[in-house]
Every structure is written in C-alpha cells, then in structure tokens.
Short mmCIF file of C-alpha atoms and ligand atoms in Angstrom, two decimals:
data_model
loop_
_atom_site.label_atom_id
_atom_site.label_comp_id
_atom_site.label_asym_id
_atom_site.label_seq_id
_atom_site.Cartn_x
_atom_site.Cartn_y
_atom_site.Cartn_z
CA UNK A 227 27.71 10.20 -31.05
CA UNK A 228 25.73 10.26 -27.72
CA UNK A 229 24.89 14.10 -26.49
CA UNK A 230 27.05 13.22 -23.17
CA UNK A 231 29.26 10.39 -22.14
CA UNK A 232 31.07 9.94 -18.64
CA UNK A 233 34.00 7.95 -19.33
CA UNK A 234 36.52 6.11 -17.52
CA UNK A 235 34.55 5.92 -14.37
CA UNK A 236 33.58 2.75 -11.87
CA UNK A 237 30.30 2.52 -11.95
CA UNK A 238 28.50 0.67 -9.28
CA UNK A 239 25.28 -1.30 -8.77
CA UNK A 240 23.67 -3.58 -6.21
CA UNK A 241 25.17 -6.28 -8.36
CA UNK A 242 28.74 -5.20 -9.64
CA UNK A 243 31.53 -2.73 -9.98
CA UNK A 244 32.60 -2.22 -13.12
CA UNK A 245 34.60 0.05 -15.39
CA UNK A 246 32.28 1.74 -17.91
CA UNK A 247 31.16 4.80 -19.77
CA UNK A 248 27.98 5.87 -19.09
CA UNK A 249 26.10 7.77 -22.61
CA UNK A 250 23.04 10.24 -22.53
CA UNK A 251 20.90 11.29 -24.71
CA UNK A 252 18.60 14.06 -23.39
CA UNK A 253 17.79 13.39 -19.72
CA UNK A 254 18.08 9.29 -20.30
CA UNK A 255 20.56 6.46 -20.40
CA UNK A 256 21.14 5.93 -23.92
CA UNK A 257 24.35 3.24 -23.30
CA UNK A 258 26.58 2.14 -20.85
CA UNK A 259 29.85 0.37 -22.44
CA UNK A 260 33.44 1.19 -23.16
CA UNK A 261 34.60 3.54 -25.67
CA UNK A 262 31.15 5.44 -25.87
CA UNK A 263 31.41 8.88 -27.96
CA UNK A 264 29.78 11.83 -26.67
CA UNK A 265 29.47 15.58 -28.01
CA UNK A 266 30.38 16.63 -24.49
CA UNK A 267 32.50 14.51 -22.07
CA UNK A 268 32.83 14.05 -18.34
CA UNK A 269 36.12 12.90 -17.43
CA UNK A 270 35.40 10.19 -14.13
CA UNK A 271 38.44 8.92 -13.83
CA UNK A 272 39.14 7.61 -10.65
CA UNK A 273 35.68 8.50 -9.44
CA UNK A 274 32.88 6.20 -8.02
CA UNK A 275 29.40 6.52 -10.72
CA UNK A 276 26.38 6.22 -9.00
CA UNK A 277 22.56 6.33 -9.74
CA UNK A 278 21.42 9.50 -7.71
CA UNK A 279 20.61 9.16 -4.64
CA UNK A 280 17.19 8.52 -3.72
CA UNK A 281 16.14 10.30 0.02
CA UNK A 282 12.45 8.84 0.62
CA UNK A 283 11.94 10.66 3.94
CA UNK A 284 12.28 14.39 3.95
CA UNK A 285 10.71 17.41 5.75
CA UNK A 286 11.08 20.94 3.82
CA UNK A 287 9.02 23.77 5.11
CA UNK A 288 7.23 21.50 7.52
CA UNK A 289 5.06 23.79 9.82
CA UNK A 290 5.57 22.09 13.10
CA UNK A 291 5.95 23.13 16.98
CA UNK A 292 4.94 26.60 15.96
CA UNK A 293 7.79 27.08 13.87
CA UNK A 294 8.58 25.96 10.09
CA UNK A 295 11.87 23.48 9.07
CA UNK A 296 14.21 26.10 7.81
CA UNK A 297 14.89 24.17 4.51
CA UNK A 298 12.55 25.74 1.37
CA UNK A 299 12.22 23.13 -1.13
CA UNK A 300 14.69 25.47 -3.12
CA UNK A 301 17.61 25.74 -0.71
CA UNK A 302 16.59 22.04 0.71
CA UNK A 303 17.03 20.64 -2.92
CA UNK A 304 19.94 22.50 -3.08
CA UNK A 305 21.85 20.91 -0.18
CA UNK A 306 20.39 17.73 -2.01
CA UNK A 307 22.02 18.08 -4.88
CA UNK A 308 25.76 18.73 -3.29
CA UNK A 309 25.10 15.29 -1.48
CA UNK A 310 24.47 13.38 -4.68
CA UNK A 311 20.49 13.08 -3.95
CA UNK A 312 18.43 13.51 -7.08
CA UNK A 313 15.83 12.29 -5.97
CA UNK A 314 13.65 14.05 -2.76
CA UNK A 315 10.32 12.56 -1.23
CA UNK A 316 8.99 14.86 1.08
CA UNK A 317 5.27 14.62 3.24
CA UNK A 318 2.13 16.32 2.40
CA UNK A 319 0.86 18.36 5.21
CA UNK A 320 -2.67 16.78 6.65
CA UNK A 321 -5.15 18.18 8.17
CA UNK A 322 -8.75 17.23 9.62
CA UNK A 323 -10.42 19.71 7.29
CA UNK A 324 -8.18 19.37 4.05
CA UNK A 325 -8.73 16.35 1.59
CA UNK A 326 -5.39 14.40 0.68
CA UNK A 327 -5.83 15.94 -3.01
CA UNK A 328 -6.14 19.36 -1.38
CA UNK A 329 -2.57 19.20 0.57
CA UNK A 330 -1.01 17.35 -2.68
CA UNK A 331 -2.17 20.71 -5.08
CA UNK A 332 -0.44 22.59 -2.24
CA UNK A 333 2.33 20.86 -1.90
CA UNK A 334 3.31 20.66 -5.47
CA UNK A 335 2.71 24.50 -5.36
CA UNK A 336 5.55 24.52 -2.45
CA UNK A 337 7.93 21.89 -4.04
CA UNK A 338 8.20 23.93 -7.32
CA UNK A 339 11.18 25.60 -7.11
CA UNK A 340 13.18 22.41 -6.10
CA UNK A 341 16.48 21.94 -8.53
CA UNK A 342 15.80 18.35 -8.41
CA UNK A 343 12.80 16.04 -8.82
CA UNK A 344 10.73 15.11 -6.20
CA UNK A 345 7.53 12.89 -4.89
CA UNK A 346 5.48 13.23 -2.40
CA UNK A 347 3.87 10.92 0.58
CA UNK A 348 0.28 11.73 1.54
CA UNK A 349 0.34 12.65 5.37
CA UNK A 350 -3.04 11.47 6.56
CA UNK A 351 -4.63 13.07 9.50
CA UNK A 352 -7.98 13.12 10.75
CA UNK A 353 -8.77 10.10 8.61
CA UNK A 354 -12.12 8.46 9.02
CA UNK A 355 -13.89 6.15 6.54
CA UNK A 356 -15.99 8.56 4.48
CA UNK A 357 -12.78 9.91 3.17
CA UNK A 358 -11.37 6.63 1.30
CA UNK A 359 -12.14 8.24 -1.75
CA UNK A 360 -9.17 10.41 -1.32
CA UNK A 361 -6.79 7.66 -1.86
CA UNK A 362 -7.58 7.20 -5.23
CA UNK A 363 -7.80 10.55 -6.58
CA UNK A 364 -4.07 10.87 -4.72
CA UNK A 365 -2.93 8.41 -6.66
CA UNK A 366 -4.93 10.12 -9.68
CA UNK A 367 -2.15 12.92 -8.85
CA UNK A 368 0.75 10.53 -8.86
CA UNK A 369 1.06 9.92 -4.75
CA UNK A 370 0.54 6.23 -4.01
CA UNK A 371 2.31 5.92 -0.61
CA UNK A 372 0.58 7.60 2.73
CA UNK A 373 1.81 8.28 5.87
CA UNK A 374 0.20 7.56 9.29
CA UNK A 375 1.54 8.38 12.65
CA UNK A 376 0.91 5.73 15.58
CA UNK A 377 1.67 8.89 18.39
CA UNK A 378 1.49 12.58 18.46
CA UNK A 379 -1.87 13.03 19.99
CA UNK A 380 -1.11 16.12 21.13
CA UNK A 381 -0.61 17.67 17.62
CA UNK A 382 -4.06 15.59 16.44
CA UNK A 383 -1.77 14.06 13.88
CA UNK A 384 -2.24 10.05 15.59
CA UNK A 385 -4.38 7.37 13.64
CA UNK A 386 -6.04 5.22 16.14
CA UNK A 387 -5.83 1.49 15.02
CA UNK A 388 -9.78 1.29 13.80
CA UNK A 389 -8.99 4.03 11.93
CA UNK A 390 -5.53 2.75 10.63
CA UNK A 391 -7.03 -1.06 9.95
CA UNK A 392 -10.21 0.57 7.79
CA UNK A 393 -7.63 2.66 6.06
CA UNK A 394 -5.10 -0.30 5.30
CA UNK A 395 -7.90 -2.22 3.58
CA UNK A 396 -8.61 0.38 1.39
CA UNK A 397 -4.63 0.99 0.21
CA UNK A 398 -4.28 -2.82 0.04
CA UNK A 399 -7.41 -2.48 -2.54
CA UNK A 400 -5.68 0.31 -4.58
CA UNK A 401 -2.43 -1.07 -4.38
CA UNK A 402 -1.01 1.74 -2.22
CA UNK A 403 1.68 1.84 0.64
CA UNK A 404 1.09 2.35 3.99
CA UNK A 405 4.01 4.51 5.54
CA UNK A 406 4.20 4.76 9.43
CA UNK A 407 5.79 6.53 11.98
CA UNK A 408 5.84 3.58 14.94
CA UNK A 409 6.12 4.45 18.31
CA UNK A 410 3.44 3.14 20.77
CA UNK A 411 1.73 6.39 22.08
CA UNK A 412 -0.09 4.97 25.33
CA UNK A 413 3.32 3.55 26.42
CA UNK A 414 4.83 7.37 25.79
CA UNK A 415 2.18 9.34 26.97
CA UNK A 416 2.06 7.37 30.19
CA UNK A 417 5.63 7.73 31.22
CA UNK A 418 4.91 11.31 30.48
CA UNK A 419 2.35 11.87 33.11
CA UNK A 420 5.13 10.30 35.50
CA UNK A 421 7.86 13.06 34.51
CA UNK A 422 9.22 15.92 37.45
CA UNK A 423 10.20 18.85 36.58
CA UNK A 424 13.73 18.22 37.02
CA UNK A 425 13.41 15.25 34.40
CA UNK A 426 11.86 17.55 31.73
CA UNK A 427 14.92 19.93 32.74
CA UNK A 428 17.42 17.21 31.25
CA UNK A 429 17.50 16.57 27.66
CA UNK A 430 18.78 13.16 28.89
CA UNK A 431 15.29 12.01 29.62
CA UNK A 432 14.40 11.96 25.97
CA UNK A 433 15.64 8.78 24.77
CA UNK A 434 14.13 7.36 28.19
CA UNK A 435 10.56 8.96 27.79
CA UNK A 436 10.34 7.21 24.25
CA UNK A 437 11.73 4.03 24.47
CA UNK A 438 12.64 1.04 22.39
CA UNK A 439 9.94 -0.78 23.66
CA UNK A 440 7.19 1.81 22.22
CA UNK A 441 8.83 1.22 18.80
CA UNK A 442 8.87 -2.90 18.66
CA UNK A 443 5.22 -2.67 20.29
CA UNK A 444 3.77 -0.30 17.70
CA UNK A 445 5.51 -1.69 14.97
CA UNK A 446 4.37 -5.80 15.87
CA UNK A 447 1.17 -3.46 15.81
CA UNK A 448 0.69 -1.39 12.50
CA UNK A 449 2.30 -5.08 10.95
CA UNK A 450 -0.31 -7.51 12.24
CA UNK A 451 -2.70 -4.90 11.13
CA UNK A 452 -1.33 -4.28 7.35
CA UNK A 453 -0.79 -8.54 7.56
CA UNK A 454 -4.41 -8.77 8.31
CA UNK A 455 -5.66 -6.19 5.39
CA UNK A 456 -2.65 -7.24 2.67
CA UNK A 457 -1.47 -4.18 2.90
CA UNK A 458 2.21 -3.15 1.83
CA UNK A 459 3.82 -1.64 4.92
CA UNK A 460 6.84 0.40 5.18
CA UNK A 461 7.94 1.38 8.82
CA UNK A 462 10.15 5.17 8.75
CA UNK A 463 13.13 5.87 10.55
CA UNK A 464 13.77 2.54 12.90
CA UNK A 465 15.95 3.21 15.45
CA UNK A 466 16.41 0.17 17.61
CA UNK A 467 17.66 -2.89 17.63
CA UNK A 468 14.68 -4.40 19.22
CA UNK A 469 12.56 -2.02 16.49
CA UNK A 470 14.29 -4.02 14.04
CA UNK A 471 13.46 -7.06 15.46
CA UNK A 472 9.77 -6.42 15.22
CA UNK A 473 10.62 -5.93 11.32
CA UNK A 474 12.38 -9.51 10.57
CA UNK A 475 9.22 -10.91 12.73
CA UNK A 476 6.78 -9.28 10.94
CA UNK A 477 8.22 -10.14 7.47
CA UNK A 478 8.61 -13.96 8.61
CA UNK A 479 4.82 -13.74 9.86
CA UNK A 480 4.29 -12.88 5.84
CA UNK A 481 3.75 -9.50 6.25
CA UNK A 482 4.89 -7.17 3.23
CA UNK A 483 7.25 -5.03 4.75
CA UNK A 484 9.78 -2.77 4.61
CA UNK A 485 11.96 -0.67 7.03
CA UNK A 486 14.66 2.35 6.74
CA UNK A 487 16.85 3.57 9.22
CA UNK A 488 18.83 7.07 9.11
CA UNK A 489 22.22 8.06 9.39
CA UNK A 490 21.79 9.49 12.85
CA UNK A 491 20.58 6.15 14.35
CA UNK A 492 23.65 4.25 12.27
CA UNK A 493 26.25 7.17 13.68
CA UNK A 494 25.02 9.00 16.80
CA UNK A 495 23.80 7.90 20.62
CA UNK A 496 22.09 9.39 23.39
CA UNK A 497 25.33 9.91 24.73
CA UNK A 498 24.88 13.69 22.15
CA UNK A 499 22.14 14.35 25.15
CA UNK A 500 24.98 15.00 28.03
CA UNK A 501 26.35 17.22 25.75
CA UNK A 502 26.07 21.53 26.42
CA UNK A 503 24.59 21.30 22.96
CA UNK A 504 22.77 18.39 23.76
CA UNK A 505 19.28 19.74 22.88
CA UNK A 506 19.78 20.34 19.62
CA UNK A 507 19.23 16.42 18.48
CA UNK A 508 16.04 16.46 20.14
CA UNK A 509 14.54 13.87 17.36
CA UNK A 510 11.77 11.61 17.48
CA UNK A 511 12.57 9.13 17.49
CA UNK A 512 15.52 9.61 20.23
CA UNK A 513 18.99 8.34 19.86
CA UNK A 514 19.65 5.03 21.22
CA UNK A 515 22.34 3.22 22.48
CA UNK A 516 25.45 1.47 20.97
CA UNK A 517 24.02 -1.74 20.67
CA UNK A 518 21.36 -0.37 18.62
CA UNK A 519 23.32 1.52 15.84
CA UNK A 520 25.74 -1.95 15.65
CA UNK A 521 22.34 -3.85 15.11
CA UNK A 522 21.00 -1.67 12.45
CA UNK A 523 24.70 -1.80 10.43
CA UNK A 524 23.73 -5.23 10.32
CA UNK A 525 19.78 -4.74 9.53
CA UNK A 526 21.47 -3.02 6.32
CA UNK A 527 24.09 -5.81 5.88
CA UNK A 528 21.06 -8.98 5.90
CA UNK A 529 18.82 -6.37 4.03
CA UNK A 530 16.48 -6.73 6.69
CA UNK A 531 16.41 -2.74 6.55
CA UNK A 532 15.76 -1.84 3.07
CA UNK A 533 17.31 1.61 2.11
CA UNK A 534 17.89 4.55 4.34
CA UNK A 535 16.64 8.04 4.44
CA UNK A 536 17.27 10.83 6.23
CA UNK A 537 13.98 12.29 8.01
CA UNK A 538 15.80 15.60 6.51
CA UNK A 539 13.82 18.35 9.15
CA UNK A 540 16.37 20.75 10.01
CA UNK A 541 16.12 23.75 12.62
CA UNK A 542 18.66 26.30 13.46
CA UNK A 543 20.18 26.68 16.58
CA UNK A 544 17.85 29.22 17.41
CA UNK A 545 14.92 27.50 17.44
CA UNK A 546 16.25 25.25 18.64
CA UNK A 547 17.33 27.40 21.63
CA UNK A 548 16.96 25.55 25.21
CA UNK A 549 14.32 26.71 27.54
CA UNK A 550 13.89 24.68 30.12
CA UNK A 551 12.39 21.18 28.49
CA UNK A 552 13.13 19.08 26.22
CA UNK A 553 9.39 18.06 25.47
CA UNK A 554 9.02 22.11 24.08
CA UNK A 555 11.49 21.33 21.32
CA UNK A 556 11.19 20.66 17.56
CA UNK A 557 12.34 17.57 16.66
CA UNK A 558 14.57 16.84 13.70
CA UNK A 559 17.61 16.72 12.03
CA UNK A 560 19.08 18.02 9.22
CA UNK A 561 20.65 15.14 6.87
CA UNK A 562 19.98 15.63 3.08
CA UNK A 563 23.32 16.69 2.24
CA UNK A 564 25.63 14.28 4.38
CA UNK A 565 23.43 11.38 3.49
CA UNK A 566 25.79 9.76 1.05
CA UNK A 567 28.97 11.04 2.98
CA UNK A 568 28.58 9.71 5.75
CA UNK A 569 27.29 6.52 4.69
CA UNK A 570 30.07 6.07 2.60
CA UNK A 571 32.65 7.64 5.54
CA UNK A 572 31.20 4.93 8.05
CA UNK A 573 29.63 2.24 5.85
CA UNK A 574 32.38 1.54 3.10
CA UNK A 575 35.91 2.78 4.15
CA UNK A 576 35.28 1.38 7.53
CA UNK A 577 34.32 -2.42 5.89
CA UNK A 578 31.03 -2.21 7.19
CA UNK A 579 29.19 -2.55 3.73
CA UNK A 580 30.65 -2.88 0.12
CA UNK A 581 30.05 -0.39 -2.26
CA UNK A 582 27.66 -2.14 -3.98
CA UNK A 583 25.53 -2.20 -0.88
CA UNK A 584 25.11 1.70 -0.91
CA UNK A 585 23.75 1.37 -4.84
CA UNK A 586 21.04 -0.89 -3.30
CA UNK A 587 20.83 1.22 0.04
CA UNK A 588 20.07 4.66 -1.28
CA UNK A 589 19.40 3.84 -5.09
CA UNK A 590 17.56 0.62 -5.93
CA UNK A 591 15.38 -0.09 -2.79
CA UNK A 592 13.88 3.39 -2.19
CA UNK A 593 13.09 3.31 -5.78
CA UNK A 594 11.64 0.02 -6.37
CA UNK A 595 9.50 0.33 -3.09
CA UNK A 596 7.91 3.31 -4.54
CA UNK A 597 7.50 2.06 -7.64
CA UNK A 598 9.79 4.51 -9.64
CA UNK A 599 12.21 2.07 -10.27
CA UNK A 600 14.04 1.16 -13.37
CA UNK A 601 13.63 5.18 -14.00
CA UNK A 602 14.74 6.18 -10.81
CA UNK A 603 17.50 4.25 -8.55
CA UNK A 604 19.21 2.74 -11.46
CA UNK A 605 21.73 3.79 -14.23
CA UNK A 606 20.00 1.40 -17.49
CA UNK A 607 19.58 2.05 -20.87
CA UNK A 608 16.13 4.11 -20.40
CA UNK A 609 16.70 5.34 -16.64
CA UNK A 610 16.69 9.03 -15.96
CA UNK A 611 20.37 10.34 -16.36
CA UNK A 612 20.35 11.07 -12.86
CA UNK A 613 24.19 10.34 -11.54
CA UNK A 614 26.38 11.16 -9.05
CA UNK A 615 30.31 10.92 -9.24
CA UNK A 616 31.80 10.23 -6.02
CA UNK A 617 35.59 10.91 -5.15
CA UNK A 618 36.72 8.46 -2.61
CA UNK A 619 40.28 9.72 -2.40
CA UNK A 620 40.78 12.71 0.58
CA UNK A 621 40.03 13.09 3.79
CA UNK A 622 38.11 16.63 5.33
CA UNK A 623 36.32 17.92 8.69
CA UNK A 624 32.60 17.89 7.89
CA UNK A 625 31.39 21.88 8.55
CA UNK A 626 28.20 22.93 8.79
CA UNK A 627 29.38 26.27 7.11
CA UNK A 628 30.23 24.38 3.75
CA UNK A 629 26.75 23.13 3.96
CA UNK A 630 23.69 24.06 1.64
CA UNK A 631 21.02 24.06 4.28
CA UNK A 632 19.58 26.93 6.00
CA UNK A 633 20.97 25.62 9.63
CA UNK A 634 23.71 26.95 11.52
CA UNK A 635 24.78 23.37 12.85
CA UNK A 636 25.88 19.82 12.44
CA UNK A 637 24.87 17.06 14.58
CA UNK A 638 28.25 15.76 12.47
CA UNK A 639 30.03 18.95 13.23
CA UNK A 640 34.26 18.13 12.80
CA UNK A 641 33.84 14.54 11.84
CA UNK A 642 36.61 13.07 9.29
CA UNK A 643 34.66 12.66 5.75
CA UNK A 644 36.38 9.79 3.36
CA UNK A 645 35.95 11.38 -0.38
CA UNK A 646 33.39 14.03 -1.94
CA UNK A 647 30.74 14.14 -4.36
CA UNK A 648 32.81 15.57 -7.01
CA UNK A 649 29.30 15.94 -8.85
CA UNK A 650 25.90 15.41 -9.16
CA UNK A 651 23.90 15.24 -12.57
CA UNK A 652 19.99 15.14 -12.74
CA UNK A 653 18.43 13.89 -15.92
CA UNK A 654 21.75 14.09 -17.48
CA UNK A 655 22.06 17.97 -16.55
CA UNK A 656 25.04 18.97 -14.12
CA UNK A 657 23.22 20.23 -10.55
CA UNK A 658 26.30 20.29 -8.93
CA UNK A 659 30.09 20.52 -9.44
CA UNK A 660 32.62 20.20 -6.71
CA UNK A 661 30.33 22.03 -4.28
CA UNK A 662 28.83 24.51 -6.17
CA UNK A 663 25.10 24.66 -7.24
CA UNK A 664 24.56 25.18 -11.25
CA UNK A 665 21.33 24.48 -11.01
CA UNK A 666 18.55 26.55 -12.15
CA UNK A 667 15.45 27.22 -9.60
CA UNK A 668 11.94 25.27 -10.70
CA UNK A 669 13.95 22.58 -13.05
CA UNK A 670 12.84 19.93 -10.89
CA UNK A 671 10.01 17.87 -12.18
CA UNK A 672 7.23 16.14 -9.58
CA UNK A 673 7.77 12.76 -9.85
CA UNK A 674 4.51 10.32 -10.11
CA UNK A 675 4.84 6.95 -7.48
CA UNK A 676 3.85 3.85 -7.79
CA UNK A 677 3.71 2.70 -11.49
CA UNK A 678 5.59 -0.47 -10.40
CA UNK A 679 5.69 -0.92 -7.01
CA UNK A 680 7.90 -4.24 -6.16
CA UNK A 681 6.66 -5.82 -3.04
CA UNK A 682 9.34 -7.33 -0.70
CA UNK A 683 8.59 -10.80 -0.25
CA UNK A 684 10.13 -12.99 3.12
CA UNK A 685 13.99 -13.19 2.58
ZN1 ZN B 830 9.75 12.31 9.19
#
C-alpha cells in the first residue's frame, strides 16, 4: 500500500505512451505499474501524466531598466505551478562588485518563498580572471551553469570574448556550463548609431535594429570559443532560423552544445509590432518572421533545439507604457504559466510534435543538461514525485485575468487553448488543482545542478 497512487492515467515519456499507475511514497516514485494500491488515490482517467515541467530560463524580481519584473518568486511560482512547471531556474543577479557566491546567498534569500523547487544560473558580470575562484565555490552552493551576455554594454552586463574564452577554460575545468545570451553587440550597437528619431518612434524597428544576423554571428562566436576551451555550451532563447543554423554547425564542428527556443519565437512575429499594443512584446531578442518560427518547429522536431523555456520576465502594461521609443522599454515576456499550454495547443493537436516529444521538450532535456536528471524531468522509480495531469479534452480563450502572474496582459490574449492542466503535484504534494493554488508559501526546496550533467554529443 503506496502513500499515493494516480491510476488509470496515460503517462508519457520521450520514449512511450502508456497506460499506468503511477505510486508515491513521500515525495518519490515508489512504482509505476497497473493495479498499484495507494492510501490516497488520484483518479487520471482520461488525463495525460507528465513529469513536471522543467522551465530553465526564468526572470522573477529581476531589477532591470529601472524597474523590477513584476513576478515575486512567490506569485511567479505560483503561475508555475497552474502551468504544470515544477521545476523553475531563474538568474542570479551580477554585479562588478559582488562575487558569484555573494548574488547566489541573495538569491536563495529571494527564491524562498517559491511553492515549487527551483535552481539557479550564476549571471556573471564584470568577470575578469582573478575571480575564477568563484566558480567553484558556486558550484560549492549547488549552481554549476553561468550565464554570460555577448551585448548589453550599456547596462555593463556584456563579456568581451578575452574575458568569455579565459572564463570558458575555467568551467570546462570544473565541469560547468556556459549559458549565453547571443546576439552580436558591435553589429547592434552600430545600426543604433544609424537610427532617426522617427525610427526609434516605431516599435517596428525593433526586430530590424537586432537582427538575425547578430544572433548566427555571435553564436558561430561564443561556439568556436567554448569548442576551443571544451567547454559545454548552451545558447538561451534562439530565435531564428539562421540562429539555429549556427547551432547544427557548431554541434557538427564538435562543439558541445545545446540550444532552447521559447514559445513566443515558436507562436508570435514581428507582425505583434504594427499592432496599437505593439510595444508591449518589446523582447530581446525581437520577434522574427514566419520562416523563422516554421524553422524552429522543426529545430524541436530533429532535436537540434533541445528543450524550451520561457525567458519568463513579465511587466505590466504600465511599465510597459509607450513613450516615445522602443529602445526605453523593458524587455520581456511573461510565459511561465502558458508554457505547457501552448506548446501542447500548437505543438501536439496541430501534428506538429507527438506527445512524447513535449516529455523530452520540457522534461528530460532541461533536466539532463543541468544535471538534475533522473530526479528531475522524469517519472522513475526514485524521481521526485513531481507530476502534472494534463486534460486534453476542451477547448477555452486564453485570458490574462485567469492567469497567476502579476501582469495585466497576454501576448496570447484570446487564443483557442486545446485541454488544461487539470493538476500539478510537486514531490508528490498537490500545488495545484484545476486552477487553484494549494500550495503553501516557502515549500519549495533550492535545487543543487549539476550532479550529472549529460553532455550532448553530434546527432
Ligand atoms: Zn533571460
């Protein structure tokens, strides 16, 4: 007699769909069979079982553009839960004069209220050589994957590529991931100097005054350099189809590397930017153009892209109010919630993907790249009891108002939803039923990296 089965559901994995009960004992996989016993039972009939999703790329809280994300890691991990994440990884913030260690204390300080676990990526900023020391006592603290920025000069928050190659060598010696943001900043900043007025007056001129080209350029970059050191790369939020291309050549050139996309480079275009609301998907980087959001569909389908994420860094309309330019905006979008959704809305009832391809896309990459995986990202005997039970039968308009997050918009605002999470469990404890939060503030647990990192190899 297990403490909790979920019977009679499908449960899905990268490799199969099968019917199954899924047992807990505590917060683990005890069994998964048929006819399992439990002292409590979930009835899943007709519903989809899941691992919980993993979202490797969030923003809560993140000071930035002299305002803050308006997600708290409490009502963030809330809108996390009701989308079947159980898993967040959110950034440290860096800082010239703060050691990595320093902004990983505070971060775990900010994190502790979430109401489901959570990792973190070391930002680096201001990195210079007599800091490598910070890499290991990060990892001493359970973060083994660190973020670098390629642009952003203006915000100090750039690497420059001495910088980035002397840091590479030292992760590729500790066995750490290199995470970058990708866009090539001399190739942005010089088609900035060449901007009117009247071009910063049209949100438009976004997806033109960071182009394609500055994301395959810095990302044949950042991989030669990570090639050249043995350093495990992973490349956030690519957006293009020629972006992607960089990936598949960098990965045939032997070069350990992964990529994610987001859902609002698989769903959205530039086209948003002609719109009255236009300027609130000001997001870095831009939306692109059809082409590009058919080509990464297919990065997911080949596996080229490895998981996706949502760059979760959500505003409300008011700061996001329009005043004249579109380079005074924050950048970001919210996502944490509609994650699985949508990708199921647009990637499985539409015959894009197959279900199992959404176990591997939001469960088992994200979690073997960071090295949490069997514990996170799969439902084995052993894995955390972290599961979410998805209704594919229904149809409803996606509303920002039946949201979690603390925005007052959706860049998905109206669109036809296929199913629901009908609800999410985290370490075999109902989060969320149906829509409603039953989670309790602060039971999230920080979640160490990197214990056994798999390492993509040329596919
Ligand atoms: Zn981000």
């Amino acid at each position: 007699m297990y403490d909790l089965v979920i019977r009679n559901g499908t449960l899905v994995s990268p490799l199969a769909v099968e019917s199954a009960d899924v047992a807990v004992d505590g917060e683990r996989v005890a069994a998964v069979g048929s006819g399992l016993r439990g002292r409590r039972e979930f009835d899943a009939s007709g519903l989809l079982v899941f691992p919980g999703v993993i979202d490797a790329h969030v923003h809560m809280a993140l000071p930035v553009a002299g305002t803050r994300s308006s997600d708290d890691f409490l009502s963030g991990s809330r809108a996390a839960a009701c989308g079947g994440v159980t898993t967040i990884v959110d950034f440290t913030v860096g800082a010239p004069e703060r050691t990595i260690p320093q902004a990983i204390e505070q971060r775990l300080e900010d994190a502790a209220p979430s109401v489901i676990d959570y990792a973190l990526h070391g930002e680096v900023v201001g990195w210079h050589a007599g800091r490598a020391g910070e890499f290991r006592d990060a990892m001493d603290l359970g973060v083994s994957s660190f973020k670098f920025y390629t642009t952003y000069t203006a915000s100090g928050r750039r690497t420059g590529p001495r910088e980035m190659t002397a840091a590479f060598r030292e992760l590729a010696r500790l066995g750490a991931l290199a995470v970058v943001h990708a866009e090539d900043d001399g190739l942005i900043q010089s088609i900035a100097a060449r901007l009117t007025d009247e071009d910063r007056s049209r949100m438009r001129t976004l997806a033109a005054a960071r182009p394609d080209l500055a994301e395959q350029v810095a990302i044949s970059q950042v991989a030669g350099a990570a090639r050249r050191a043995g350093c495990p790369l992973h490349i956030v939020h690519v957006s293009s189809h020629i972006g992607l291309d960089a990936v598949r050549a960098a990965r045939s050139d032997g070069t350990s590397i992964s990529a994610e996309t987001c859902p609002q480079y698989l769903l959205l275009t530039s086209a948003v930017y002609d719109r009255d609301d236009g300027h609130l998907f000001s997001a870095a980087p831009p939306l692109r153009a059809d082409g590009d959001r058919e080509a990464l569909w297919a990065g997911l389908r080949s596996q080229d892209i490895d998981y996706v994420a949502t760059d979760h860094c959500p505003f409300t309309r008011e700061q996001k109010a329009w005043h004249g330019s579109f380079l005074d905006l924050p950048y970001g979008l919210p996502g944490v919630e509609t994650l699985f959704p949508l990708l199921y809305t647009e990637g499985i009832a539409t015959g894009r993907l197959h279900v199992t391809d959404l176990a591997r896309i939001l469960c088992e990459r994200p979690a073997r790249r960071l090295g949490i995986y069997p514990r996170k990202g799969a439902l084995d005997v052993g894995s955390d009891a972290d599961v979410v039970l998805y209704d594919p039968n229904g149809t409803s308009k996606l509303a920002a108002a039946d949201l979690h997050s603390h925005t007052d918009f959706s860049p998905y605002e109206g669109k036809a939803i296929v199913g629901r999470v009908a609800a999410t469990l985290s370490r075999g404890e109902v989060v969320c039923e149906k829509g409603r939060i039953v989670a309790t503030p602060g039971r999230g647990r920080p979640v160490r990296t990197g214990g056994n990192r798999e390492t993509p190899k040329s596919r």
